[in-house]
XYZ file of C-alpha atoms in Angstrom:
657
model
C 110.175 73.198 147.028
C 112.147 76.020 147.099
C 111.420 79.502 148.647
C 109.243 81.323 146.003
C 110.385 85.400 146.394
C 107.988 87.767 145.299
C 106.134 88.461 143.198
C 105.146 85.053 142.373
C 101.793 84.692 143.546
C 101.327 81.700 146.224
C 99.226 79.669 143.337
C 102.754 80.269 141.702
C 104.603 78.693 143.743
C 102.486 75.349 144.178
C 102.653 75.128 140.172
C 105.958 75.279 139.534
C 108.256 72.589 137.812
C 110.760 71.109 140.191
C 113.516 71.430 136.969
C 112.722 75.075 136.218
C 116.201 76.236 137.209
C 117.511 73.207 134.497
C 115.648 75.144 131.464
C 115.448 78.675 132.240
C 118.199 81.045 133.474
C 118.347 84.695 134.328
C 120.329 87.073 131.289
C 121.085 90.569 131.203
C 122.393 92.959 128.786
C 122.111 95.982 126.346
C 119.532 96.183 123.666
C 118.164 98.992 121.704
C 115.034 100.723 122.821
C 112.635 102.148 120.541
C 110.086 104.768 122.655
C 108.998 107.376 119.933
C 109.197 109.098 116.549
C 111.208 112.228 118.858
C 113.234 110.779 120.871
C 113.686 106.986 118.477
C 116.037 104.593 119.529
C 117.956 104.396 122.851
C 120.453 102.248 124.545
C 118.610 100.787 128.341
C 120.189 97.900 130.580
C 118.029 94.781 130.382
C 117.348 92.218 132.735
C 115.059 88.279 132.389
C 113.485 87.781 135.793
C 112.477 84.102 135.089
C 111.018 83.891 138.464
C 108.999 86.438 139.173
C 108.056 86.084 134.967
C 108.888 89.872 134.433
C 111.440 91.661 131.440
C 112.446 95.007 133.056
C 115.018 97.374 132.087
C 117.063 100.033 133.955
C 119.316 103.125 132.144
C 122.038 101.800 132.244
C 123.754 98.692 134.690
C 125.022 101.173 137.015
C 121.402 101.953 138.333
C 120.610 98.130 138.393
C 120.420 98.482 142.329
C 117.574 100.964 141.693
C 113.816 100.697 141.066
C 113.010 99.548 137.476
C 112.978 102.518 134.578
C 109.953 100.160 133.111
C 108.695 96.209 132.838
C 106.443 93.989 131.518
C 105.157 90.592 132.442
C 105.716 88.032 130.231
C 102.824 85.606 131.499
C 100.616 85.137 128.110
C 103.044 88.058 126.304
C 103.847 87.371 122.688
C 107.567 87.366 121.456
C 108.043 88.382 118.097
C 110.690 88.295 115.562
C 110.895 91.670 113.023
C 110.824 91.765 109.410
C 112.406 94.785 109.171
C 116.045 93.636 109.819
C 117.669 90.702 111.340
C 118.198 92.277 114.672
C 115.107 93.401 115.994
C 112.367 91.825 117.595
C 108.843 92.698 119.934
C 107.491 92.035 123.263
C 104.032 91.570 123.290
C 102.639 92.204 126.831
C 99.283 90.665 127.263
C 98.046 94.381 128.421
C 98.750 95.648 125.200
C 102.269 97.589 126.076
C 105.019 96.093 123.511
C 108.890 96.797 123.358
C 110.501 96.922 120.348
C 114.213 96.264 120.704
C 116.803 95.352 118.934
C 119.700 92.893 119.716
C 123.636 93.778 118.259
C 123.153 90.689 115.978
C 121.396 88.101 114.711
C 122.844 85.275 117.390
C 122.100 87.907 120.519
C 118.420 88.473 118.719
C 117.848 84.653 118.929
C 119.797 84.520 122.384
C 117.222 86.617 123.876
C 114.282 85.541 121.852
C 114.688 82.179 123.186
C 114.955 82.827 126.344
C 112.302 84.839 126.605
C 109.861 82.835 124.783
C 110.854 79.770 126.865
C 110.034 81.988 130.434
C 106.684 83.311 128.561
C 105.403 79.622 127.967
C 106.839 78.837 131.473
C 104.519 81.767 133.060
C 101.569 81.445 130.717
C 101.145 77.587 131.312
C 101.431 79.035 134.926
C 98.759 80.929 134.345
C 96.334 79.251 132.885
C 96.464 76.879 136.198
C 96.270 79.576 138.606
C 93.214 80.446 136.673
C 91.428 76.784 136.584
C 92.285 75.940 140.214
C 90.021 79.741 140.994
C 87.203 78.998 138.812
C 84.856 77.682 141.492
C 86.174 80.851 143.383
C 84.834 82.889 140.918
C 80.827 83.646 140.542
C 80.779 87.636 139.353
C 78.731 88.017 137.181
C 79.868 90.278 133.952
C 76.960 89.934 131.158
C 75.178 92.795 132.116
C 78.505 95.260 132.515
C 79.095 93.736 128.891
C 75.624 94.328 127.620
C 75.767 97.722 128.447
C 79.558 98.518 127.079
C 77.843 96.809 123.535
C 75.075 98.916 123.983
C 77.438 101.777 123.426
C 80.247 100.842 121.507
C 77.325 99.592 118.442
C 76.145 103.565 118.874
C 80.340 104.635 118.638
C 80.489 102.084 115.967
C 77.362 103.553 114.211
C 78.169 107.322 114.635
C 81.656 106.920 113.118
C 80.408 104.784 110.051
C 77.838 107.513 109.483
C 80.077 110.104 109.774
C 82.605 108.688 107.486
C 79.733 107.545 104.565
C 78.056 111.086 104.930
C 81.768 112.849 104.025
C 81.365 115.034 100.569
C 83.278 114.244 98.025
C 86.412 116.422 98.430
C 89.532 116.419 96.165
C 91.070 116.079 99.380
C 88.291 113.954 101.642
C 86.396 110.696 100.268
C 84.735 108.460 101.858
C 86.676 105.896 99.367
C 90.119 107.137 101.635
C 92.471 103.803 101.571
C 92.903 105.135 105.321
C 89.089 105.500 106.206
C 88.236 102.271 104.073
C 90.995 100.407 106.182
C 89.074 102.239 109.803
C 85.469 101.395 108.583
C 86.613 97.909 108.274
C 89.085 97.558 111.435
C 85.729 98.930 113.355
C 83.325 96.760 112.057
C 86.243 93.953 113.109
C 85.880 95.412 116.134
C 81.746 95.034 116.913
C 81.334 91.278 115.147
C 85.005 90.104 118.473
C 82.414 92.096 120.755
C 79.226 89.639 119.593
C 81.711 86.597 119.691
C 83.012 87.493 122.500
C 79.189 87.901 124.246
C 78.163 84.888 123.072
C 81.288 83.198 124.838
C 80.573 84.201 127.939
C 77.170 83.574 128.089
C 78.601 79.636 126.674
C 80.837 79.387 129.577
C 78.344 80.894 132.122
C 75.854 78.124 130.687
C 78.987 75.477 131.284
C 80.227 76.234 135.376
C 76.664 75.916 136.448
C 76.954 72.484 134.966
C 80.208 71.742 135.961
C 82.852 72.877 138.281
C 85.401 73.226 136.867
C 84.260 75.775 134.409
C 83.511 73.408 131.032
C 85.524 72.524 127.947
C 89.457 73.716 128.154
C 90.965 75.309 125.467
C 94.175 73.189 124.794
C 97.187 74.431 123.907
C 97.767 75.305 120.265
C 100.899 72.884 119.069
C 101.295 71.003 115.892
C 102.586 67.718 116.851
C 106.191 66.977 116.013
C 107.031 63.934 114.227
C 109.723 61.883 115.696
C 112.106 63.108 113.151
C 112.121 66.203 114.817
C 111.866 65.440 118.346
C 115.518 64.359 119.943
C 117.061 66.939 118.350
C 117.336 65.002 115.341
C 118.831 67.207 112.137
C 118.237 64.329 109.487
C 115.110 65.661 107.622
C 114.147 62.889 105.064
C 112.516 64.682 102.014
C 108.831 64.213 100.697
C 110.247 62.674 97.220
C 107.698 59.881 96.044
C 108.032 57.755 98.508
C 105.187 55.526 100.012
C 105.701 56.680 104.045
C 106.364 60.624 104.898
C 110.139 60.248 105.139
C 111.395 58.325 102.343
C 112.919 58.788 99.561
C 115.438 60.758 98.232
C 116.626 63.649 100.492
C 115.203 66.641 100.144
C 117.273 69.588 98.995
C 116.304 72.964 100.018
C 119.782 74.653 101.199
C 121.052 75.196 97.285
C 118.814 76.430 94.046
C 121.441 74.441 91.668
C 120.216 71.120 93.588
C 117.420 70.353 90.702
C 118.710 72.056 87.297
C 116.453 73.503 84.794
C 119.155 74.793 82.263
C 118.719 74.870 78.722
C 114.644 74.653 79.888
C 111.651 77.316 78.238
C 110.048 79.058 80.786
C 106.871 77.502 81.964
C 107.588 73.640 80.854
C 110.896 72.704 82.827
C 111.536 68.525 82.514
C 109.380 66.563 80.869
C 105.663 66.877 79.205
C 102.999 69.546 80.047
C 99.686 68.023 80.582
C 96.196 69.196 80.938
C 95.762 70.545 85.000
C 93.902 67.007 86.692
C 93.545 69.002 90.179
C 89.878 69.949 90.235
C 89.686 69.700 93.836
C 87.478 72.855 95.063
C 87.468 73.744 98.716
C 85.212 72.803 101.103
C 82.695 74.487 103.345
C 84.597 74.922 106.076
C 82.011 72.687 108.960
C 84.335 71.699 111.031
C 85.129 75.253 112.125
C 82.605 75.106 114.883
C 84.641 71.304 115.881
C 87.904 73.177 115.886
C 86.278 76.681 117.328
C 88.624 76.223 120.369
C 91.532 76.285 118.176
C 90.108 79.077 117.171
C 89.777 80.898 120.205
C 93.263 80.133 121.463
C 94.930 81.680 118.570
C 93.144 84.486 118.694
C 93.879 84.811 122.289
C 97.240 85.363 121.302
C 96.836 88.369 118.586
C 96.541 91.509 119.297
C 94.849 94.214 116.774
C 97.354 95.335 114.291
C 99.426 92.235 114.574
C 101.712 90.635 111.939
C 100.742 86.842 111.317
C 103.875 86.346 109.160
C 105.322 84.320 111.841
C 102.366 83.213 113.624
C 101.383 79.364 112.830
C 98.027 79.228 111.845
C 95.804 75.438 112.813
C 96.872 72.985 109.801
C 92.297 72.684 109.014
C 92.161 76.390 107.271
C 94.810 75.673 104.356
C 93.678 75.408 101.064
C 95.143 72.286 99.448
C 97.602 74.627 96.964
C 100.803 76.888 97.570
C 100.506 80.989 96.906
C 102.055 80.275 94.255
C 99.946 78.440 92.299
C 97.363 80.826 93.010
C 99.058 83.568 91.771
C 98.633 81.175 88.322
C 95.578 80.974 88.859
C 94.443 84.860 88.137
C 95.762 83.878 84.753
C 92.577 81.423 84.159
C 91.399 84.209 81.310
C 94.639 84.218 78.898
C 92.730 84.619 76.217
C 91.677 88.041 77.503
C 95.358 88.961 78.400
C 96.789 88.228 75.246
C 93.885 90.517 73.144
C 95.447 93.784 75.053
C 97.512 93.967 72.836
C 95.364 93.792 70.075
C 93.997 97.274 70.949
C 93.361 99.505 67.913
C 94.215 102.722 70.398
C 95.804 103.349 73.774
C 92.491 104.513 75.294
C 91.245 100.628 73.887
C 95.014 98.905 75.152
C 94.077 100.574 78.698
C 89.759 99.774 78.558
C 91.336 96.035 77.883
C 94.344 95.753 80.145
C 91.485 97.128 83.201
C 89.149 94.893 82.195
C 91.232 91.699 82.388
C 92.746 92.534 85.406
C 88.635 92.839 87.200
C 88.048 89.702 85.866
C 91.035 88.167 86.704
C 90.439 87.630 91.344
C 87.306 85.549 90.675
C 88.904 82.043 89.664
C 92.314 83.157 91.897
C 89.762 81.643 95.092
C 88.624 77.914 95.020
C 84.922 77.987 96.459
C 83.429 80.994 98.647
C 85.357 79.931 101.276
C 88.240 82.090 103.180
C 90.789 79.343 103.157
C 94.675 79.994 103.320
C 97.087 78.670 100.801
C 100.883 76.468 101.967
C 103.102 79.821 102.649
C 105.638 78.920 100.242
C 109.306 77.843 100.382
C 112.178 79.758 99.966
C 113.245 78.618 96.644
C 110.370 77.137 95.921
C 109.130 77.187 92.404
C 105.665 76.660 90.372
C 105.842 76.180 86.707
C 102.697 76.090 83.676
C 101.256 77.375 80.894
C 98.128 78.089 78.805
C 97.132 77.760 75.580
C 95.128 80.050 73.922
C 92.983 79.470 70.502
C 94.257 81.912 67.095
C 91.183 81.350 66.088
C 87.629 82.231 69.439
C 85.433 80.025 67.153
C 88.417 76.969 68.003
C 87.958 74.522 70.618
C 90.160 75.589 73.745
C 90.575 71.936 75.283
C 92.903 68.513 73.203
C 91.557 66.054 72.676
C 91.072 63.466 75.162
C 93.745 60.864 73.258
C 96.838 63.318 72.928
C 98.009 63.944 76.229
C 100.719 66.019 73.989
C 99.622 69.773 75.021
C 101.866 70.841 71.056
C 99.807 69.082 69.526
C 97.776 71.747 67.899
C 100.744 75.158 69.104
C 100.074 75.974 65.449
C 96.500 76.780 65.939
C 97.342 78.431 69.484
C 99.323 80.750 71.017
C 101.365 80.125 74.306
C 101.148 81.709 78.059
C 103.902 80.540 79.987
C 103.869 81.627 84.138
C 107.281 81.038 86.491
C 106.629 82.241 90.034
C 109.194 81.629 93.177
C 109.327 82.256 96.410
C 112.601 84.812 96.215
C 113.008 85.727 100.279
C 111.257 83.699 103.608
C 111.126 87.016 105.772
C 109.765 89.742 104.641
C 107.758 86.548 102.436
C 108.033 88.293 98.804
C 107.308 86.259 95.888
C 108.229 86.706 92.269
C 106.255 85.942 89.664
C 106.532 86.169 85.606
C 104.509 85.483 82.409
C 104.826 85.919 79.079
C 103.905 85.060 75.227
C 106.003 84.986 73.115
C 103.968 85.157 69.725
C 102.300 88.257 70.840
C 105.276 89.922 71.812
C 103.828 90.457 75.686
C 104.593 90.213 79.498
C 103.897 90.043 82.925
C 106.265 91.028 85.928
C 105.132 90.906 89.539
C 107.320 90.900 92.844
C 104.428 90.364 96.103
C 105.106 91.048 99.578
C 102.005 89.689 101.332
C 102.000 91.400 105.368
C 99.232 89.805 107.175
C 97.084 91.475 109.811
C 94.980 90.741 112.840
C 91.880 93.167 112.905
C 89.693 91.235 115.461
C 86.366 88.927 113.939
C 89.305 89.698 110.339
C 92.420 88.976 108.616
C 94.002 91.329 105.993
C 96.614 91.022 104.308
C 98.552 94.051 102.265
C 99.761 92.767 98.434
C 103.028 95.049 98.439
C 104.658 95.427 95.882
C 103.313 96.150 92.608
C 103.573 94.628 88.612
C 104.276 96.280 85.272
C 102.519 94.693 81.848
C 104.805 95.048 78.694
C 102.887 95.052 75.645
C 106.381 95.500 73.448
C 104.549 95.883 69.805
C 103.938 99.308 70.478
C 106.743 99.847 73.380
C 104.446 100.629 75.955
C 104.853 99.230 79.792
C 101.361 99.124 82.969
C 102.798 99.470 86.056
C 99.939 98.311 88.646
C 99.116 97.578 92.127
C 97.235 95.124 93.811
C 94.425 95.287 96.239
C 94.291 94.791 100.210
C 92.521 91.303 100.794
C 90.117 90.415 104.080
C 89.095 87.190 105.316
C 86.007 87.556 107.187
C 84.466 85.829 110.052
C 87.387 83.733 110.534
C 85.172 82.121 113.905
C 82.302 80.593 111.576
C 82.077 81.278 108.220
C 85.072 82.982 106.824
C 84.415 84.787 103.273
C 86.921 86.673 101.533
C 86.520 90.778 100.556
C 88.868 92.882 98.607
C 89.222 96.245 99.498
C 91.815 99.275 98.913
C 92.296 101.305 95.779
C 94.802 100.378 93.313
C 96.195 101.690 90.396
C 97.392 101.275 87.077
C 99.223 103.929 84.971
C 101.254 103.770 80.988
C 103.613 106.834 80.891
C 103.993 106.759 76.980
C 99.937 106.310 76.497
C 99.649 109.057 78.986
C 96.476 107.107 80.105
C 96.023 105.695 83.476
C 92.849 103.562 85.303
C 92.150 104.311 89.193
C 89.992 101.081 90.633
C 88.517 100.863 93.785
C 87.562 97.216 95.637
C 85.011 98.584 98.050
C 84.286 96.749 101.155
C 80.686 96.514 102.345
C 78.943 99.388 105.033
C 78.157 98.007 108.201
C 74.245 98.854 107.882
C 73.180 97.840 103.921
C 75.435 98.359 101.124
C 76.437 94.834 98.769
C 79.650 92.229 98.624
C 82.399 92.437 96.539
C 81.403 96.209 94.891
C 84.103 97.577 92.867
C 84.532 101.352 90.631
C 86.578 101.954 87.775
C 87.267 104.750 86.022
C 90.035 105.306 82.983
C 90.755 108.460 81.961
C 93.589 110.354 79.887
C 96.159 112.214 81.948
C 96.804 114.895 79.736
C 93.033 116.751 79.456
C 92.304 114.491 82.818
C 88.799 113.493 80.643
C 87.293 110.043 81.600
C 87.228 108.121 78.760
C 85.548 104.824 80.745
C 83.394 103.960 84.239
C 83.411 100.265 85.727
C 80.834 99.389 88.347
C 79.840 96.250 89.324
C 81.084 92.832 91.683
C 84.481 91.611 90.340
C 83.646 88.290 90.805
C 79.740 88.740 89.307
C 78.810 91.415 86.775
C 80.473 94.241 85.412
C 79.192 97.270 83.460
C 81.412 99.466 81.324
C 80.101 102.231 80.401
C 81.946 104.639 77.770
C 81.894 108.058 76.116
C 80.108 108.089 73.159
C 77.469 105.736 75.371
C 78.199 102.705 74.371
C 77.660 100.082 77.464
C 79.065 96.665 77.790
C 78.426 93.648 79.744
C 80.478 91.564 81.493
C 79.713 88.670 83.890
C 82.850 87.086 85.333
C 80.391 83.715 86.195
C 80.388 82.879 82.902
C 83.986 83.361 80.839
C 85.371 80.130 80.399
C 87.986 79.217 82.260
C 90.882 77.454 80.272
C 92.564 74.656 82.416
C 96.603 75.297 83.307
C 99.036 72.834 81.518
C 101.137 70.985 84.251
C 103.994 68.404 84.491
C 102.961 65.001 86.502
C 104.058 65.508 89.828
C 106.077 62.419 89.277
C 108.044 64.687 86.887
C 107.933 67.345 88.458
C 111.800 69.143 90.421
C 112.113 68.858 94.173
C 111.146 72.693 94.911
C 108.234 72.600 92.056
C 105.529 73.254 94.538
C 102.733 70.286 93.887
C 105.895 67.734 94.394
C 106.809 69.373 97.583
C 103.382 70.128 99.462
C 102.098 66.319 98.044
C 102.081 65.356 101.522
C 99.954 67.623 103.117
C 97.462 68.176 99.540
C 97.242 63.998 100.013
C 96.289 64.416 104.182
C 94.709 67.109 103.440
C 92.095 65.224 100.761
C 91.802 62.757 103.227
C 91.127 64.772 105.877
C 93.912 63.835 108.310
C 94.774 67.337 110.120
C 96.989 65.370 112.424
C 99.380 63.881 109.566
C 98.753 67.044 107.232
C 100.341 68.874 109.988
C 103.166 66.709 110.243
C 104.397 66.764 107.050
C 103.844 70.603 107.121
C 105.673 71.032 110.097
C 108.490 68.624 108.894
C 108.608 71.936 105.739
C 108.891 74.547 107.814
C 111.586 73.376 110.947
C 113.701 72.180 107.523
C 113.732 76.133 106.410
C 114.125 77.143 109.811
C 117.341 75.556 110.326
C 119.043 75.924 106.910
C 117.621 79.853 107.051
C 120.121 79.542 110.823
C 122.274 77.851 109.301
C 122.740 80.406 106.809
C 122.919 83.339 109.392
C 125.753 81.586 111.254
C 127.795 81.507 107.919
C 126.703 84.176 106.765
C 125.742 82.771 103.416
C 123.289 84.733 101.219
C 120.676 83.230 99.303
C 120.274 82.631 95.865
C 117.067 82.760 94.165
C 116.766 80.686 90.487
C 114.386 82.010 88.208
C 114.774 86.359 89.331
C 117.075 88.844 90.413
C 117.010 91.651 92.724
C 116.344 95.492 91.065
C 116.106 98.156 93.034
C 112.985 97.323 96.072
C 111.417 94.607 93.374
C 112.288 91.652 91.906
C 112.297 90.883 88.021
C 112.462 87.850 86.341
C 116.376 86.755 84.342
C 115.670 86.395 81.137
C 112.385 89.302 80.253
C 111.367 89.135 76.746
C 112.107 93.451 77.129
C 115.751 91.974 77.467
C 115.186 89.751 74.001
C 116.510 91.246 70.983
C 114.671 89.461 69.402
C 110.945 90.838 70.447
C 112.104 94.220 70.429
C 110.063 96.617 68.255
């Protein structure tokens, strides 16, 4: 056994593997370090000390013989490449301290990140073994101290909630301010987290009394790789239509041209459309209790506010559909969508759009349990359409004996939809829907930013949409609310929060919609309020209150009221091509083996299929970076800060006024 140098502990010396030097090397060099808003970025000389498990930095290389200017222990740390650009990355120590660093180029960043991750994993595993060895020696009881801290925290949390909710509704300050709503949500998530920790602490104490080894262990969360990804193999087969996971033709994700849809109408693609037979409802997550150790390990690696974009989540919490298809399910009431343009006045059309907007979120969720849809692969697409009867009393469903959805095209409008994953880092989706007969369309781009919030996960929907009513030459710009997955250690559920706006510059009407998160004490779940007003006069013409997944009440200035029960609205099934007729990068064909494994409750096999897809994407992304080859999108073009469908109705002279 080699000589151990400080500050490696005695236990770490015993546990160090003999071949550590074969995989770990000390590296050094200049990186830019972000200090604060005043100082900004500064060049510093960094040294990765693998033996000590430390990342050290100095003012410059000449000062290296002196004491380091600063250092971070890497045991338990999280190394994360940043979404800002291809040069930046962060090192999050277990103490909560963070270094935000920037390399000179993407290749240098990858070198530092990979070496830091190897060192971090080694010392994290060593630390775990040390703790396991030392457990029989620990006899300190912390429960009483924890109870005292919990009591103090609960009091402070209650004071914070009452202080925010007691604020007067003044123009400059309101309890519904987005930052205050976020503060309330974070505080409540923290309290839930502390309660769960107390429960876990109690269970561990009981377990330690029964076992000298300290009870059940938590295994490292790492999906098992299929053989094809081991030993440096780079031949990744496709998930086409073969029996096995890697049979059939090769899956090509490297170019949008690999599947040619030239001459195909929006929302249809190759082959015929048929009624959607995908009727899976997401089941209750009873398995959460069984998988608690996996979730606990995942939580142990996270910090409040940490970006979850690059965190690998366990497969068992996945929905059986892609995020792109989830966006399509927000269009499950196309009858309300196509009638927006029927409004007799600008005011009426704005109210109709608000009604459609508020009723779109309920069907977008499959069941009450919060599950996560698949992260779309870059270049992935989803196509579908809906038939909307021109007469309200007409049947919404074609006869069972007619597989051809165009049979009744003269009696119905067709709404077509296409979505594409246009960017991987950051994860941005573009989706577009149109009804040519009604001369209307909607274009949206969304960047989903996920953050860890204690016992919740918050998702900010960064982006903007625009509804075009060409008959009236009106454009309605709108934003999207935040979503929260609550109680992720027990039974997860979804909550919407935040303030969104809808604005029509031509008509001068706007709407403000507030999705309210539940107060810690009392209050209703899923509450939403809205106001439609005329901007020039500041007159409110309609108010809405209720629940976005329940009953909504519309109140007008003339005294009239109208009630909409979202749960009783008819749902129009979308038309989707069968999987065997889809292109290789269309969502259902791309994810078909993951979906089938989840249906069979075979989480291990689902993880294998998912890993192959994700590893393929990473490999091709690295190749594009090395060859400086930009990704080419298929259906959406970059315009300013957003993404726009390449052949929208508003650019087609046939549909202009």
